[in-house]
XYZ file of C-alpha atoms in Angstrom:
400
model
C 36.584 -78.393 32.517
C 39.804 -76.682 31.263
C 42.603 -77.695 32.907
C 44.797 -74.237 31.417
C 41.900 -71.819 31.735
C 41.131 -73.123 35.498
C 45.060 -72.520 36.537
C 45.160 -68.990 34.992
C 41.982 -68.404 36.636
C 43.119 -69.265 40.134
C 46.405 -67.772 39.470
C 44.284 -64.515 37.979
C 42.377 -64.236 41.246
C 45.575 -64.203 43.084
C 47.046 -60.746 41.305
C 44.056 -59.098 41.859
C 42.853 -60.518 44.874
C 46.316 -59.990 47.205
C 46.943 -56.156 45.683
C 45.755 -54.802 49.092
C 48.012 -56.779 50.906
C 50.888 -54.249 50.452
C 48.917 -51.337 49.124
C 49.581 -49.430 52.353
C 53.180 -49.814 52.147
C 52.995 -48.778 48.409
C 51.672 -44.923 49.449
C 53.692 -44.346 52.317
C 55.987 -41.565 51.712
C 51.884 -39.524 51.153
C 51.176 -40.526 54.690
C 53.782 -39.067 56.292
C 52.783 -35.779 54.131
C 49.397 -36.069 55.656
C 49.506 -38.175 58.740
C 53.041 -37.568 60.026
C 53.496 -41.368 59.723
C 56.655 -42.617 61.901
C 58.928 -45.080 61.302
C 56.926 -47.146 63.507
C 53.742 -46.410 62.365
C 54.603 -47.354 59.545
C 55.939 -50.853 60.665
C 52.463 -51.688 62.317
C 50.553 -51.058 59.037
C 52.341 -53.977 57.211
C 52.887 -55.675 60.640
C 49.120 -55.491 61.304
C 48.282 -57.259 58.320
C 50.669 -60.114 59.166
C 48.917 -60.168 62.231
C 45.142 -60.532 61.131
C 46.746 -63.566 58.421
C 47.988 -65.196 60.998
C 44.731 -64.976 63.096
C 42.732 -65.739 60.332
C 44.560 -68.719 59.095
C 44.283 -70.025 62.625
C 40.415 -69.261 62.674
C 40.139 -71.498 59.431
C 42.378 -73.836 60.436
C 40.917 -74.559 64.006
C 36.975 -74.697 61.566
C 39.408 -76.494 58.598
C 37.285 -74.245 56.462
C 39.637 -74.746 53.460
C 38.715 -78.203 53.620
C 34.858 -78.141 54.586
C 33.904 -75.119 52.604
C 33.244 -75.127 49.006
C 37.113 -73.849 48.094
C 36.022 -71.161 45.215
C 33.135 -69.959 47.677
C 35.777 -68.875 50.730
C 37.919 -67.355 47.749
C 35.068 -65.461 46.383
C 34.553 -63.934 49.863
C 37.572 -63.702 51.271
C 38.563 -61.276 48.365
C 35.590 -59.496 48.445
C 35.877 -58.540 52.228
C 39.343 -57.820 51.645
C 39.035 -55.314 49.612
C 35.718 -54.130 51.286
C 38.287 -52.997 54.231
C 40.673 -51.641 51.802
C 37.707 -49.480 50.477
C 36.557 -48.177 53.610
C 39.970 -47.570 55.122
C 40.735 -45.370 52.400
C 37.355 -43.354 52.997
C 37.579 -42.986 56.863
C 41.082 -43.433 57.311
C 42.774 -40.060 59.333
C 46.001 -41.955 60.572
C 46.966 -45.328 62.187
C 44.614 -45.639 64.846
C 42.086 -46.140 62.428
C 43.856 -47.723 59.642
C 45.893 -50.469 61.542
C 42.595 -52.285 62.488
C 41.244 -51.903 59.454
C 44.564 -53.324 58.171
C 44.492 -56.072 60.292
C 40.461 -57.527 59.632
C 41.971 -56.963 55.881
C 44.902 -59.400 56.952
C 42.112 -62.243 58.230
C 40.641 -61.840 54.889
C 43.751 -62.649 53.583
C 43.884 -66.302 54.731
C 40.909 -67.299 52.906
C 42.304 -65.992 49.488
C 46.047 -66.852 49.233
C 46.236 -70.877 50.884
C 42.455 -71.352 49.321
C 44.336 -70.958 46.159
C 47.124 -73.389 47.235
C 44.462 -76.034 47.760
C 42.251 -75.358 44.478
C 46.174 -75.335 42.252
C 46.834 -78.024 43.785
C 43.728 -79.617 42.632
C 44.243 -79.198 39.137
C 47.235 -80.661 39.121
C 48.586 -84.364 39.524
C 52.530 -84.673 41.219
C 54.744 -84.835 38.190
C 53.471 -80.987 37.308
C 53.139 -79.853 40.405
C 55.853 -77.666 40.992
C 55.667 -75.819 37.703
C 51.721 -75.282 38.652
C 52.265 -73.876 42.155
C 55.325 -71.671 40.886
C 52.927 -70.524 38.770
C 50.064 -69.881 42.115
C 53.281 -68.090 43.450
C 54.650 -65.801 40.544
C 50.412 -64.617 40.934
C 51.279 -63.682 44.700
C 53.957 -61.792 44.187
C 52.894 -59.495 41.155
C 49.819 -59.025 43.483
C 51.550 -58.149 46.382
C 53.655 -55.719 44.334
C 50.846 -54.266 41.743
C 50.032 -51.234 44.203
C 53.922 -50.105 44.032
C 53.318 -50.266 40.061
C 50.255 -48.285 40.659
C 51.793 -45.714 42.523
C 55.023 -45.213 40.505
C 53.077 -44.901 37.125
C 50.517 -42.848 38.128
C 50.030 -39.652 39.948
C 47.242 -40.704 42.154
C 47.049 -39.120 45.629
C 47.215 -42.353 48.065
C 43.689 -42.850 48.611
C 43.563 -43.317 45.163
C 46.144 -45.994 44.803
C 43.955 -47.650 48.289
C 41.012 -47.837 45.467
C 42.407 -49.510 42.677
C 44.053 -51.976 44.548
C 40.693 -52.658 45.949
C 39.017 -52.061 42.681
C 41.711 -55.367 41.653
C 40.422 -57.196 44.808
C 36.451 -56.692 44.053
C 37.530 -57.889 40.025
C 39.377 -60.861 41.686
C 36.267 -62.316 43.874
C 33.796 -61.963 40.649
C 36.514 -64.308 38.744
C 36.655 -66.402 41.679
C 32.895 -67.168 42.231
C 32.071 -67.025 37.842
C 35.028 -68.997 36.835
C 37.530 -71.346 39.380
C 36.177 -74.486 40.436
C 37.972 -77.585 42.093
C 39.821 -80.097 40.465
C 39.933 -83.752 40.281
C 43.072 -83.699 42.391
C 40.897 -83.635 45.688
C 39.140 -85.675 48.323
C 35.465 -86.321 47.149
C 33.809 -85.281 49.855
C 34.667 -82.829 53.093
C 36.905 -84.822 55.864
C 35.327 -84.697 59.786
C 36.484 -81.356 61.577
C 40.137 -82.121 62.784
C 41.854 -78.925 63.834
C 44.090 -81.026 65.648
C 45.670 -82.030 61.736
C 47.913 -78.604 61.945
C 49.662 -79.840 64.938
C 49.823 -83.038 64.126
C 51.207 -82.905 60.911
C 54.444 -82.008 62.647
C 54.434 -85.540 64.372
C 55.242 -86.887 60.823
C 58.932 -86.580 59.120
C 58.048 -85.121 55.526
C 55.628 -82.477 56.954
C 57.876 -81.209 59.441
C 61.099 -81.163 57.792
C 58.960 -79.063 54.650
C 57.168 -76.763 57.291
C 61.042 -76.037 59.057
C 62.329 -74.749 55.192
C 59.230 -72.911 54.616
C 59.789 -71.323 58.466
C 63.078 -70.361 57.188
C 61.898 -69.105 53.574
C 59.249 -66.396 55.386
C 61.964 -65.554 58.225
C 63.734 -63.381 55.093
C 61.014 -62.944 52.395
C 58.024 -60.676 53.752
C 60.883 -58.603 55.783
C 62.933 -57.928 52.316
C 59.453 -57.232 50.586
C 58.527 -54.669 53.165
C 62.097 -52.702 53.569
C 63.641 -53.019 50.389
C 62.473 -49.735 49.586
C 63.878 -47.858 52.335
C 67.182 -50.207 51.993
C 67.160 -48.792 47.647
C 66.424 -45.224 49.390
C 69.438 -45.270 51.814
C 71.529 -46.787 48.883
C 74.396 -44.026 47.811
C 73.083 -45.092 44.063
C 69.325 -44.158 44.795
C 69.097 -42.037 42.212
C 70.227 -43.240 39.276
C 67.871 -46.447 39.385
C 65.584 -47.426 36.727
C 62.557 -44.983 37.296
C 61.587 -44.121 40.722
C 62.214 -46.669 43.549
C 58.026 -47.601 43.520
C 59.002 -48.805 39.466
C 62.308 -50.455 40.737
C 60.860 -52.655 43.270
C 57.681 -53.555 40.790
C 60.896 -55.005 38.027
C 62.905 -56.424 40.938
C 60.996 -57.893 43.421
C 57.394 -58.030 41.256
C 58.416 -59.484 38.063
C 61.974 -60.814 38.890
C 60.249 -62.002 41.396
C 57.282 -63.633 39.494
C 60.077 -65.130 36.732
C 62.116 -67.100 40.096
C 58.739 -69.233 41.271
C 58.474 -70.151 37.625
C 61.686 -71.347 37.385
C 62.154 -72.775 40.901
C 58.743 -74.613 40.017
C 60.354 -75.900 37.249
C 63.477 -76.919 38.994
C 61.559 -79.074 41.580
C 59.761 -81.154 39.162
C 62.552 -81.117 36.826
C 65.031 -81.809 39.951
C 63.162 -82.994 42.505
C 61.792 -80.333 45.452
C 64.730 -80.438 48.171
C 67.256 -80.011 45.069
C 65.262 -76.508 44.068
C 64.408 -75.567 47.353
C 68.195 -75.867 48.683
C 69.042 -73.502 45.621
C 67.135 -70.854 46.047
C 67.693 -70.720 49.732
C 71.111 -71.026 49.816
C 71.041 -68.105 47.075
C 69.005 -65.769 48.954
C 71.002 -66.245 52.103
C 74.179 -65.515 50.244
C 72.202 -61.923 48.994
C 71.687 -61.929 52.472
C 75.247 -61.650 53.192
C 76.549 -59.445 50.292
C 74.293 -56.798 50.462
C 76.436 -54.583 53.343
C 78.932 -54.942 49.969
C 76.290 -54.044 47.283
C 74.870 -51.453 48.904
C 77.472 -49.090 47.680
C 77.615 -50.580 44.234
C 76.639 -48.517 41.089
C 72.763 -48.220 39.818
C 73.085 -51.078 37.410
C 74.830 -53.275 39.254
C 72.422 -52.452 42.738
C 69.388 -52.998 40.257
C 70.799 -56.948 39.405
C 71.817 -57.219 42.801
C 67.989 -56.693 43.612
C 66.591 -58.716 40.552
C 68.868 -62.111 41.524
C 67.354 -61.593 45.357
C 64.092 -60.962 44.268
C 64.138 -64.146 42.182
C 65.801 -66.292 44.881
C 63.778 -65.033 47.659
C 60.490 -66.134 46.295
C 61.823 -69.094 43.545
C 61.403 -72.180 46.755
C 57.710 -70.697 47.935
C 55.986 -72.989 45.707
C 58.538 -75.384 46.431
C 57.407 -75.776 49.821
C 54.149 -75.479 49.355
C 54.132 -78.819 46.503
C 56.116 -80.953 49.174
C 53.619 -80.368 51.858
C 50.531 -81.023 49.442
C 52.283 -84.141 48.786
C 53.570 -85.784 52.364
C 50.713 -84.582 54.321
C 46.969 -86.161 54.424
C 45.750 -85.445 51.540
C 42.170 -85.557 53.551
C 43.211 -82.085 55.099
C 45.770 -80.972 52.618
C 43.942 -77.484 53.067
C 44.128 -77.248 56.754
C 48.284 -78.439 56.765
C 48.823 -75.408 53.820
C 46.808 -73.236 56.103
C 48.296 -74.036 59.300
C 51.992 -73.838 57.697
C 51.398 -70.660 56.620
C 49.691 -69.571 59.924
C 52.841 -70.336 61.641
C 54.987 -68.799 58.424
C 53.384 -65.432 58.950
C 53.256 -65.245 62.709
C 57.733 -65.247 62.242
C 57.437 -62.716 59.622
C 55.690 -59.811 62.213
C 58.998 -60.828 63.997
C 61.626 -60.074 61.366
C 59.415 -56.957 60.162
C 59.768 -55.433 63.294
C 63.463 -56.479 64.147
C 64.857 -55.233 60.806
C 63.993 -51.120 60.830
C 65.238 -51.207 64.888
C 68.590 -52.825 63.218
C 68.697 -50.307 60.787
C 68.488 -47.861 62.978
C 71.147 -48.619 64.728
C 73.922 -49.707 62.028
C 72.062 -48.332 58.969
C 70.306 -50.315 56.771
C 73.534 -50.926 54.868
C 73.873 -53.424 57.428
C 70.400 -54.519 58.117
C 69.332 -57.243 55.904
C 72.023 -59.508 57.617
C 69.584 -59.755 60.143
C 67.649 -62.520 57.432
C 70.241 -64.369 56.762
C 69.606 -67.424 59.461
C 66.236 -67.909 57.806
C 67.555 -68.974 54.567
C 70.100 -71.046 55.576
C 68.277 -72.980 58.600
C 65.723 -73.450 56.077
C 68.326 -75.084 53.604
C 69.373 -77.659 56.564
C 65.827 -78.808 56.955
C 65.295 -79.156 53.086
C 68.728 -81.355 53.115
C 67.560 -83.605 55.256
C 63.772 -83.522 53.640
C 65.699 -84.844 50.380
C 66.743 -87.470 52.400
C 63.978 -89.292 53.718
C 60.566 -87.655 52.576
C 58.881 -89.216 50.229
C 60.140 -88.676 46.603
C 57.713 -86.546 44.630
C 56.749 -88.959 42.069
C 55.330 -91.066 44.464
C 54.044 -89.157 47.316
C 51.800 -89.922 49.697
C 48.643 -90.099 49.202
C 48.579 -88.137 45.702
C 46.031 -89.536 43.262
């Protein structure tokens, strides 16, 4: 089988699979219009989804479905249902009672689709490529996650219409998944005894724990600035004189500046080694964490840059994290320790989610995003130390 047409096959699945995931927050200024969304309303229809990940990732984890499951199978459905829920929420959907359940079964669906592609890039690639090949997985995610604000900004579709084509993307993404991806080489042969027990004890060993604390720190910031950089660009005194409407702006700054930072940061950590590339981009992001009370009030260009550079940083060490855990965990349950990290990754972010609007509220969200800034850098302490004893990633353990 190809090795190039397999990786852009997992990665395609990816785009169009995860465009649900933030579809909602893509067409909220139409539900206020029609539902009278709230603030908090509209906190609990990203935080929901966080919340159904997080559940689901546990359910697989606890079944280590990602590991006893044919992996192109659990993609195939995952997506499918995903966008299933996406479908009908936009059909029956009158306002947040409705939708944030809905939102939340479309979250469980989630955690078959976005660490079932970890497992099945990781397959198709030995360690010395690694890095590149899951900053590739990640630069997927996050033009997925931010396709619907594309969608919305081009076009002049009413929000239930933006709800089905990010659906319609899902639905394309699960045919790909069951016609095309299959596992690699780069896998155990056969489907390990159920050992749930794996997520928890993965943190009993040095290298897993020290790459699980950075990637705790890395989601403390990330989904938070995904979900409220809009309203931070919207409070901005240079709002208006951004590159097309904010929906466009985030798409170039956080979608494809985004999408151009796990390439490179995949690149760094093979070229580098992972705790080099991961320390980078963290300490990076933490210092946008700091300076944006200061660029807040700069001009349009300079605000768009300012938002480019984060976008890139805040994303660039996903894959990072993800390619150091594939390689010093047991590579018999390498899906259940990807699942279970990000489990644990995405129950922090409902925290930060909520935490940043009620900070904004009460300093402005000039001052809101310093709120992030421990993730980052507690993040870049573990990854020091990971650089210091884990094993190296030419040789890690357990790779084949």
């Amino acid at each position: 089988m190809n090795v190039g047409v397999q990786r852009g096959a997992i990665a395609a699945v990816q785009v169009l699979g995860l465009a649900v995931w933030f579809s909602m927050s893509a067409v909220v200024p139409g539900l206020r219009n029609d539902w009278g969304l709230t603030a908090g309303g509209a906190v609990w229809l990203t935080a929901s989804v966080q919340f159904g990940f997080v559940t689901g990732a546990v359910a697989s984890t606890a079944l280590n479905l990602a590991d006893r499951v044919p992996p192109q199978r659990l993609l195939a459905a995952s997506a499918a249902a995903a966008a299933v829920c996406t479908v009908v929420l936009a059909l029956v959907a009158d306002g947040p009672a409705v939708a944030v359940p809905l939102r939340f079964t479309t979250g469980m669906f989630l955690a078959g689709v976005y660490p079932t592609g970890m497992k099945l890039m990781a397959s198709w690639s030995g360690s010395a490529g690694r890095g590149r090949t899951m900053g590739v997985l990640i630069a997927a995610l996050t033009l997925g996650s931010t396709l619907p604000h594309l969608i919305a900004g081009l076009g002049s579709l009413p929000w239930r219409g933006v709800l089905f084509a990010a659906a319609a993307a899902g639905l394309a993404g699960s045919v790909v998944a069951l016609a095309l991806v299959r596992p690699g080489p780069h896998t155990a042969s056969s489907a390990p005894a159920r050992n749930p027990r794996y997520a928890l004890a993965m943190f009993t060993e040095r290298g897993p724990r020290l790459a699980n604390l950075g990637y705790f720190g890395h989601m403390w910031e990330l989904y938070a600035l995904w979900t409220w950089i809009p309203s931070f660009l919207l409070a901005a005194p240079a709002a208006g004189g951004l590159p097309g409407s904010v929906e466009i702006t985030v798409f170039l700054a956080v979608g494809l500046g985004g999408a151009a930072g796990c390439l490179l940061g995949g690149w760094g950590a093979d070229r580098f080694g992972r705790s080099p590339a991961a320390l980078t981009a963290l300490l990076l992001s933490g210092l946008c964490c700091l300076l944006s009370p200061v660029l807040f009030h700069a001009p349009p260009p300079l605000l768009f840059a300012f938002c480019a550079l984060w976008g890139a940083a805040v994303i660039a060490d996903s894959g990072v994290f993800s390619t150091s855990l594939s390689e010093v965990a047991d590579h018999r349950y390498i899906g259940t320790a990807l699942t279970g990290q990000t489990a644990i990754g995405f129950a922090l972010t409902v925290v930060s989610i909520q935490l940043t609007p009620l900070l904004a509220e009460a300093v402005g969200w000039e001052y809101a995003f310093l709120l992030l800034a421990p993730g980052p850098l507690a993040g870049a302490l573990a990854m020091r130390a990971f650089g210091k004893g884990a094993p190296s990633a030419r040789s890690p353990r357990g790779a084949s």
